[in-house]
mmCIF file of C-alpha atoms and ligand atoms in Angstrom:
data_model
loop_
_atom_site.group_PDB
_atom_site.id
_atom_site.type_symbol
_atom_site.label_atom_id
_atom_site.label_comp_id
_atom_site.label_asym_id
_atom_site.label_seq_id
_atom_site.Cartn_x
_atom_site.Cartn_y
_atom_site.Cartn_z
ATOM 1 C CA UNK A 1 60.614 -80.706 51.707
ATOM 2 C CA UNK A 2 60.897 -76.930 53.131
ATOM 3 C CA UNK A 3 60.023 -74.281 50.581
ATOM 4 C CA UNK A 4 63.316 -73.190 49.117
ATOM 5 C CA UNK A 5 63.427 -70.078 50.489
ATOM 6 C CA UNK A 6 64.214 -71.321 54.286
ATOM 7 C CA UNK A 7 67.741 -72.506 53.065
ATOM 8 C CA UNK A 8 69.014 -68.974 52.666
ATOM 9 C CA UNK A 9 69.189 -65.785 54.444
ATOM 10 C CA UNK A 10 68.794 -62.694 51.992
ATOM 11 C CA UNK A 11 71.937 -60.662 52.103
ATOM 12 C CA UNK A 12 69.468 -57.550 52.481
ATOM 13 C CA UNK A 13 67.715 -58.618 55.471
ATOM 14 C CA UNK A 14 70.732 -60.232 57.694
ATOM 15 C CA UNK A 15 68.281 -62.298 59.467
ATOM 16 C CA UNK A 16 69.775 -65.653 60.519
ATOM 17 C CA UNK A 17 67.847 -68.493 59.144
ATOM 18 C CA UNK A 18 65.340 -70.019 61.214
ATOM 19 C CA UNK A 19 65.933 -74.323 60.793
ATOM 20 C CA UNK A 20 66.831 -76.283 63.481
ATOM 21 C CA UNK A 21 70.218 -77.248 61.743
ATOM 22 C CA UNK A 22 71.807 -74.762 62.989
ATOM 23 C CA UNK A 23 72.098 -75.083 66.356
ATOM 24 C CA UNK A 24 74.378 -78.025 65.192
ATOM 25 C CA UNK A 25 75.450 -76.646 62.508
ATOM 26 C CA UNK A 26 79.450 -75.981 62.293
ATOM 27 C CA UNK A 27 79.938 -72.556 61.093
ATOM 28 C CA UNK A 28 80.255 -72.307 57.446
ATOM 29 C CA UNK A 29 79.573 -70.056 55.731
ATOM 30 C CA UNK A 30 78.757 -69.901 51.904
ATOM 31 C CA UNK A 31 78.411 -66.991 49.750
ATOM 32 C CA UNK A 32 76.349 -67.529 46.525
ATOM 33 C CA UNK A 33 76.256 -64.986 43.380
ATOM 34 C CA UNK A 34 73.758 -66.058 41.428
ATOM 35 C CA UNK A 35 71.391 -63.636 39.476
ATOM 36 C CA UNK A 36 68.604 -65.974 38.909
ATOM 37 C CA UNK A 37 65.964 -66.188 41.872
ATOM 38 C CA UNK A 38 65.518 -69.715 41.165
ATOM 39 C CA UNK A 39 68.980 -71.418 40.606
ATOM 40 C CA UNK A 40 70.245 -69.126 43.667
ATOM 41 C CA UNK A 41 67.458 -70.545 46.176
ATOM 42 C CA UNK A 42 67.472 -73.958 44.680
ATOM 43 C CA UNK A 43 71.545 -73.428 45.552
ATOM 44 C CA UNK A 44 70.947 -71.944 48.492
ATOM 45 C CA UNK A 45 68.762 -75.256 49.840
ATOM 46 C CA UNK A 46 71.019 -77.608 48.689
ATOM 47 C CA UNK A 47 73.741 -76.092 50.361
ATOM 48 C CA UNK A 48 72.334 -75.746 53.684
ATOM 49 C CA UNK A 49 71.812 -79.277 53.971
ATOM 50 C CA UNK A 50 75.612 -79.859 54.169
ATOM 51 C CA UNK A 51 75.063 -78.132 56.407
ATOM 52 C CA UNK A 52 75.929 -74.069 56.188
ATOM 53 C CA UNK A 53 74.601 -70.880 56.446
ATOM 54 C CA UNK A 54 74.145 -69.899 53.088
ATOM 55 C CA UNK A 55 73.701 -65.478 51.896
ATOM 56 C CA UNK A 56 72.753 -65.156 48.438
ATOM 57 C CA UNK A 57 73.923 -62.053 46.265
ATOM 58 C CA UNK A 58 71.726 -61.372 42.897
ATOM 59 C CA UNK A 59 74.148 -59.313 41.213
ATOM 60 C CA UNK A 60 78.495 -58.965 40.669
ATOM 61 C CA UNK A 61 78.308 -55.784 42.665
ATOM 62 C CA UNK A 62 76.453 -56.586 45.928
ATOM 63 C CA UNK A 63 78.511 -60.005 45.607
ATOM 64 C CA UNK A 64 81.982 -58.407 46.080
ATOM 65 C CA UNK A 65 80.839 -56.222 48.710
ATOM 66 C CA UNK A 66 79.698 -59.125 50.598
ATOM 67 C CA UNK A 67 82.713 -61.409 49.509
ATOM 68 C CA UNK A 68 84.906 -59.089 51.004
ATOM 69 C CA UNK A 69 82.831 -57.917 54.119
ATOM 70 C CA UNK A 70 83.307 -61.845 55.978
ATOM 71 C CA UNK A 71 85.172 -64.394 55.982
ATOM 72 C CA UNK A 72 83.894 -66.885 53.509
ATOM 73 C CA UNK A 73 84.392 -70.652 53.708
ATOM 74 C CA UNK A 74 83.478 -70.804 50.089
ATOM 75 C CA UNK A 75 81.823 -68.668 47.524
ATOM 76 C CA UNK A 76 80.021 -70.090 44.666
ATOM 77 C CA UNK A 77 79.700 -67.477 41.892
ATOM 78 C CA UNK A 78 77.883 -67.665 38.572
ATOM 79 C CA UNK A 79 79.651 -66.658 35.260
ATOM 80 C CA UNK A 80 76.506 -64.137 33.943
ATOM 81 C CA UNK A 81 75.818 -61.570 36.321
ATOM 82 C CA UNK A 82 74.560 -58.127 36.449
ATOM 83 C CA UNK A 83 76.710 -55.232 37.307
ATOM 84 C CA UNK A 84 80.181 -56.542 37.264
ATOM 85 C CA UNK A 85 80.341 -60.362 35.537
ATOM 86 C CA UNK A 86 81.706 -63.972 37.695
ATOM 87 C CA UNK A 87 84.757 -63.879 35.696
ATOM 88 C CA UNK A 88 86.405 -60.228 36.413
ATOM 89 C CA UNK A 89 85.014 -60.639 40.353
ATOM 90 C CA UNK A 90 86.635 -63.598 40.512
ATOM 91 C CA UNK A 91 90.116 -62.460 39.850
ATOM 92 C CA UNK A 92 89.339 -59.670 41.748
ATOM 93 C CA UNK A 93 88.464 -61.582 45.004
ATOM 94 C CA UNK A 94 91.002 -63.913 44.190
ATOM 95 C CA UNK A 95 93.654 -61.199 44.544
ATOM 96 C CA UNK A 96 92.602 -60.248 47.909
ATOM 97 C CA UNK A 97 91.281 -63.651 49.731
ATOM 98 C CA UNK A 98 93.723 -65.893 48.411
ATOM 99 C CA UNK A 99 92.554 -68.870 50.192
ATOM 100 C CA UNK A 100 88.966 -68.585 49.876
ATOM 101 C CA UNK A 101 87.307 -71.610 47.483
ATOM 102 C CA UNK A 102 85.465 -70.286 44.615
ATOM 103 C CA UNK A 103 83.502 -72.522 42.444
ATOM 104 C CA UNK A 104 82.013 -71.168 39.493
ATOM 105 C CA UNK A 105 78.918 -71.526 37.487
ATOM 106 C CA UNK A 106 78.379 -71.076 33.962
ATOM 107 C CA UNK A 107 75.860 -71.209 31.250
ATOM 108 C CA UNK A 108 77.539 -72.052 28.722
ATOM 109 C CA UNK A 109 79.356 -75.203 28.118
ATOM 110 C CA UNK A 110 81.996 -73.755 25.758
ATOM 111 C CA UNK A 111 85.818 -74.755 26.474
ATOM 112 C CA UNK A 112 86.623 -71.537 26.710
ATOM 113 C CA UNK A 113 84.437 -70.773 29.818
ATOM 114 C CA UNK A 114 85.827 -73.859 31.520
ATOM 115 C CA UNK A 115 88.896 -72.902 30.953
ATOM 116 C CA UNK A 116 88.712 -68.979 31.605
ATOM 117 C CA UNK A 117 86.816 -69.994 35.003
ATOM 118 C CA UNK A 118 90.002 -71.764 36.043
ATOM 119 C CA UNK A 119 92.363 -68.931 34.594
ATOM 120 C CA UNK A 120 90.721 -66.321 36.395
ATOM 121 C CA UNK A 121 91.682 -67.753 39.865
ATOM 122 C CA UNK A 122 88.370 -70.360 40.337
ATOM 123 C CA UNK A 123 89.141 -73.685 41.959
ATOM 124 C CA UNK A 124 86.193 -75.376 40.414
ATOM 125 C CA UNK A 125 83.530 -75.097 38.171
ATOM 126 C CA UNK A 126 80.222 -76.648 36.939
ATOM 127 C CA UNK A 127 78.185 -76.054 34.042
ATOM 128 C CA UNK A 128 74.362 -75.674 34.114
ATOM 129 C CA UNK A 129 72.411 -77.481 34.230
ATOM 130 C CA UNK A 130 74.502 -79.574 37.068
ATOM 131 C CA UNK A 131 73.097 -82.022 39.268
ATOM 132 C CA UNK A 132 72.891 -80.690 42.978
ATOM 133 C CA UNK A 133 74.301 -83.696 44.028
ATOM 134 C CA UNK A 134 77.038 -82.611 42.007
ATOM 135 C CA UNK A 135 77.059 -79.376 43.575
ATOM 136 C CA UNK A 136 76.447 -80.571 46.821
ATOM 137 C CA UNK A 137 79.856 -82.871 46.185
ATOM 138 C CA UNK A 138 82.055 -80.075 44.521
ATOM 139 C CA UNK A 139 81.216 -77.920 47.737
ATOM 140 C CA UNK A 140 81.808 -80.034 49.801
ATOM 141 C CA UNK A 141 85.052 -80.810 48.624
ATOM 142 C CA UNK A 142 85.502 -76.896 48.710
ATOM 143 C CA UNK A 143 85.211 -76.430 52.155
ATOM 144 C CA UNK A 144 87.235 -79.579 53.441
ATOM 145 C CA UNK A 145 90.503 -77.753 51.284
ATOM 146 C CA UNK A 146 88.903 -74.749 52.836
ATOM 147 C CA UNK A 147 89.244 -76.094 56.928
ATOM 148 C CA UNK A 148 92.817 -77.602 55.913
ATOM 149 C CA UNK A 149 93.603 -74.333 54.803
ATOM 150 C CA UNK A 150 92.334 -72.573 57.751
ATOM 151 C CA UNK A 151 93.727 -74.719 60.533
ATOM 152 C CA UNK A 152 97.287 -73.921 58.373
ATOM 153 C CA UNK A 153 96.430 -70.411 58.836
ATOM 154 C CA UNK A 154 95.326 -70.225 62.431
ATOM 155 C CA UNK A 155 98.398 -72.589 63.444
ATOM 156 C CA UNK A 156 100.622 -69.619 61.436
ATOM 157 C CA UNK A 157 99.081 -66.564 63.416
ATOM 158 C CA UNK A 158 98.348 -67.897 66.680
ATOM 159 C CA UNK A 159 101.015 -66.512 69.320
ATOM 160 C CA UNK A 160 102.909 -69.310 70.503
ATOM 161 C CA UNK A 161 102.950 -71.172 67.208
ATOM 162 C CA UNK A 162 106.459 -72.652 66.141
ATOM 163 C CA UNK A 163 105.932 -71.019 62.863
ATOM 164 C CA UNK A 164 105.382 -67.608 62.194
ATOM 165 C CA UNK A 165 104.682 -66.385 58.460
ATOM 166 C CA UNK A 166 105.125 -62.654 58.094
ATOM 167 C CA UNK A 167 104.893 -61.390 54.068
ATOM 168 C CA UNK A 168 107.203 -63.451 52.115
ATOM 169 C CA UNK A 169 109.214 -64.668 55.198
ATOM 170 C CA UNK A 170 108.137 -67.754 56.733
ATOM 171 C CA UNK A 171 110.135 -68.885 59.878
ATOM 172 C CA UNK A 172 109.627 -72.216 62.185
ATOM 173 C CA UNK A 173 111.080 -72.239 65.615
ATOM 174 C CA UNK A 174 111.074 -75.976 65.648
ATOM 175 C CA UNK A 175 113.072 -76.850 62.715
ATOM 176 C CA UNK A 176 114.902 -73.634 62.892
ATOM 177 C CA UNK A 177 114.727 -72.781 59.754
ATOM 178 C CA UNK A 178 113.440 -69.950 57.785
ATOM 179 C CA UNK A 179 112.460 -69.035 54.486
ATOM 180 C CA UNK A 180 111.936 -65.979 52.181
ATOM 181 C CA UNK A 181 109.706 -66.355 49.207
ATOM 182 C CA UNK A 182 110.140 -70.403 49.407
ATOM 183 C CA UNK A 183 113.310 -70.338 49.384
ATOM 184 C CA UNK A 184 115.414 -71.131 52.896
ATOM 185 C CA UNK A 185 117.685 -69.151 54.354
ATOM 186 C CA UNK A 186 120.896 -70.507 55.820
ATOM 187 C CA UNK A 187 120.921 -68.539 59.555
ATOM 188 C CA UNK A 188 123.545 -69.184 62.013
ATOM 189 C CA UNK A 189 122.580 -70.341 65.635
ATOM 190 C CA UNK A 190 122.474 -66.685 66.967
ATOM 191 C CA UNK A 191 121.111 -65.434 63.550
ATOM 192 C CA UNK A 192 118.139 -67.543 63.894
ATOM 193 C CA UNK A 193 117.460 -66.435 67.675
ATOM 194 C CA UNK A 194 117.509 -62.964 66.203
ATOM 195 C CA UNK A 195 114.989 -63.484 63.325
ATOM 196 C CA UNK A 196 112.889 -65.424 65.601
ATOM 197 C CA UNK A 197 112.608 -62.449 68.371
ATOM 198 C CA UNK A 198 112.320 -59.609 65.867
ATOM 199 C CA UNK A 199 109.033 -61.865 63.619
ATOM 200 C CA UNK A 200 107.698 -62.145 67.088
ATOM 201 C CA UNK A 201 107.454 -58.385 67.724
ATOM 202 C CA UNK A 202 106.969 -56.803 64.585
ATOM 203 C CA UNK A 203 106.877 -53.047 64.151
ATOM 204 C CA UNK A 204 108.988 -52.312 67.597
ATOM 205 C CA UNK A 205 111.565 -50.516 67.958
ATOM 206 C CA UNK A 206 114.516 -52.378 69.906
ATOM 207 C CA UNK A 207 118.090 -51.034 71.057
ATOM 208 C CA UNK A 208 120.797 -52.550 70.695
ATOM 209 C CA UNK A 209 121.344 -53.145 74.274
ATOM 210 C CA UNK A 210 118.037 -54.711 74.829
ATOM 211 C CA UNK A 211 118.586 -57.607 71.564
ATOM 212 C CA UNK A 212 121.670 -58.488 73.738
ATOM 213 C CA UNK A 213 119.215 -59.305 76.642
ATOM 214 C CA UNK A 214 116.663 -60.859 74.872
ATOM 215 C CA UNK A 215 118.801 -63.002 72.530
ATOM 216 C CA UNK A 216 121.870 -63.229 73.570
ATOM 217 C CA UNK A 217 120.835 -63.246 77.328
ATOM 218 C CA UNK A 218 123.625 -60.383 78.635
ATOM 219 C CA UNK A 219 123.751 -56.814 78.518
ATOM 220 C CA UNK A 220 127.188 -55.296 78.297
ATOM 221 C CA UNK A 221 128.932 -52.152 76.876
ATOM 222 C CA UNK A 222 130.656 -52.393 74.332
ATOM 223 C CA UNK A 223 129.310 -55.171 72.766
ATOM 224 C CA UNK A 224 126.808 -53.398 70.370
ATOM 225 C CA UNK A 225 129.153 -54.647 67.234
ATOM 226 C CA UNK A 226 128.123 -58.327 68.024
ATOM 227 C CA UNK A 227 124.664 -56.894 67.177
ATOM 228 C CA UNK A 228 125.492 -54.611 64.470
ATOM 229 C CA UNK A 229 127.597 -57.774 62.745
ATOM 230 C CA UNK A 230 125.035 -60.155 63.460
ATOM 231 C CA UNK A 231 121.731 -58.010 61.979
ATOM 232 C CA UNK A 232 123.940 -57.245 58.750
ATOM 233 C CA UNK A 233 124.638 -60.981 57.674
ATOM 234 C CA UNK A 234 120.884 -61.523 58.961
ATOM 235 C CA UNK A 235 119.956 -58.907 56.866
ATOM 236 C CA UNK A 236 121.823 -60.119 53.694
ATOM 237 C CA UNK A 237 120.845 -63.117 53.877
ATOM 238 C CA UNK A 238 116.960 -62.124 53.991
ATOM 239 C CA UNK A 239 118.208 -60.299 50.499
ATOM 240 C CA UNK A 240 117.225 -56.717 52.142
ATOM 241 C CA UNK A 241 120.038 -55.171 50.356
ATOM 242 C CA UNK A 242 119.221 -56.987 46.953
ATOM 243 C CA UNK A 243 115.720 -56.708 47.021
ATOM 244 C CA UNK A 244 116.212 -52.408 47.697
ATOM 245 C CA UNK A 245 113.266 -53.205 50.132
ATOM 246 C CA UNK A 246 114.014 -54.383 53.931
ATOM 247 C CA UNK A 247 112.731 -56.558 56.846
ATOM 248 C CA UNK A 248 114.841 -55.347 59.431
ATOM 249 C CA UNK A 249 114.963 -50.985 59.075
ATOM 250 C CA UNK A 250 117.561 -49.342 61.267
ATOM 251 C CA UNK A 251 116.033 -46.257 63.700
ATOM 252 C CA UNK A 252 118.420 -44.130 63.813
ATOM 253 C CA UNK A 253 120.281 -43.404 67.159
ATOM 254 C CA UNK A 254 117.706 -45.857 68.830
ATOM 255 C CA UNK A 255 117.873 -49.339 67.044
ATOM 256 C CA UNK A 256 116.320 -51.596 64.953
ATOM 257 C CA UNK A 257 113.114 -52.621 63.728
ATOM 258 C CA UNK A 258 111.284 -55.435 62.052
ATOM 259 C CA UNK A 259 108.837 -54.747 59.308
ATOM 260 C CA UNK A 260 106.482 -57.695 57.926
ATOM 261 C CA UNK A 261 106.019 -56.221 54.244
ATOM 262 C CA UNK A 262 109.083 -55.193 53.409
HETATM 263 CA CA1 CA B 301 73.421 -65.681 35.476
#
């Protein structure tokens, strides 16, 4: 068996770990916070056989500034740590990477741990002493939620995707339908065309005349009402009134333009 040490990169050093895994390794990457040396390179081993590349973090501190320097395909995070404890860094990474899988460890075995560990955002815990086959299972688990999630993600952002999520408004081209916090959004034909240009460039700045070319396919005087009618029922029905907060802002004496956060 290889010395426990070769299964994890220190988070100090940033040296990539030298086993021939990883040329056939996929890239996953695991982020462990685990204050004792022991437990976090006995971890560390076990994880890399999944395989993964695993960085260890001995206290709360270091751990969230690595948490949130990468993107993490899990982070397993013990309960008792040093400098800021498992519990508070977990709802604080959990309200910033929101898809991230974070399995926590504790000491204790008390209910109220378990529970807590769950509360605070976790989406799975074991208490020590676990098995590592246990570990190696719950981790596992972890990062196949983790891929689904990611594919999800990357099918969302990527340019020509039929669905575009932007803040709390999720539209697909495909189904033509949108929605705006879950719920959907009843768009006419042309109302949908318009949504779907304006998600597709957000933060420009369009003129009336040139949504009549893109969308409507003609440019003509005097038509700017059909544009002006058409963004305020869009607009109402994306709540921007109700909500005092808006998608669509109006520039004045240019045009309009589509915000993501509204
Ligand atoms: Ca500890």
């Amino acid at each position: 068996m290889n010395q426990p040490t070769t299964g994890a990169r220190a988070a100090t050093s940033g040296a990539p770990r030298p086993t021939p895994l990883q040329a056939s390794a996929p890239n996953r990457d695991i982020l462990v916070v685990e204050d004792e040396r022991d437990i976090a390179e006995l971890i560390a081993l076990h994880l890399s056989d999944l395989p993964a590349q695993v960085t260890l973090a001995s206290d709360g501190l270091s751990g969230r500034e690595l948490a949130l320097q990468d993107r993490w395909h899990a982070i397993v995070l013990d309960i008792g740590l040093p400098g800021l404890n498992g519990l508070d860094l977990c709802r604080e990474l959990r309200a910033s990477l929101q898809s991230v899988p974070i399995l926590m460890l504790t000491a204790r075995s008390a209910e109220l741990d378990r529970v807590l560990g769950l509360e605070f955002g976790a989406d799975d815990y074991l208490t020590k002493p676990f098995s590592v086959i246990e570990l190696q299972a719950r981790v596992k688990a972890l990062l196949r939620r983790s891929a689904i999630t990611r594919v999800a993600q990357d099918a969302a952002s990527a340019p020509n995707s039929p669905v575009v999520v932007r803040g709390k408004l999720r539209v697909d081209r495909l189904q033509r339908r949108a929605w705006v916090s879950g719920s959907e959004v009843t768009l006419a034909p042309r109302e949908f065309d318009l949504l779907w240009y304006f998600v597709q460039h957000p933060g420009c700045v369009f003129t009336r005349s040139e949504l009549l070319d893109e969308v409507w396919g003609y440019s003509h005087d005097g038509y700017d009402h059909t544009v002006n009618s058409h963004i305020n029922r869009l607009r109402s029905k994306l709540g921007d009134e109700r909500n005092g907060s808006a998608f669509i802002h109006t520039v004045w004496g240019v045009g309009y333009r589509f915000e993501a956060e509204p």
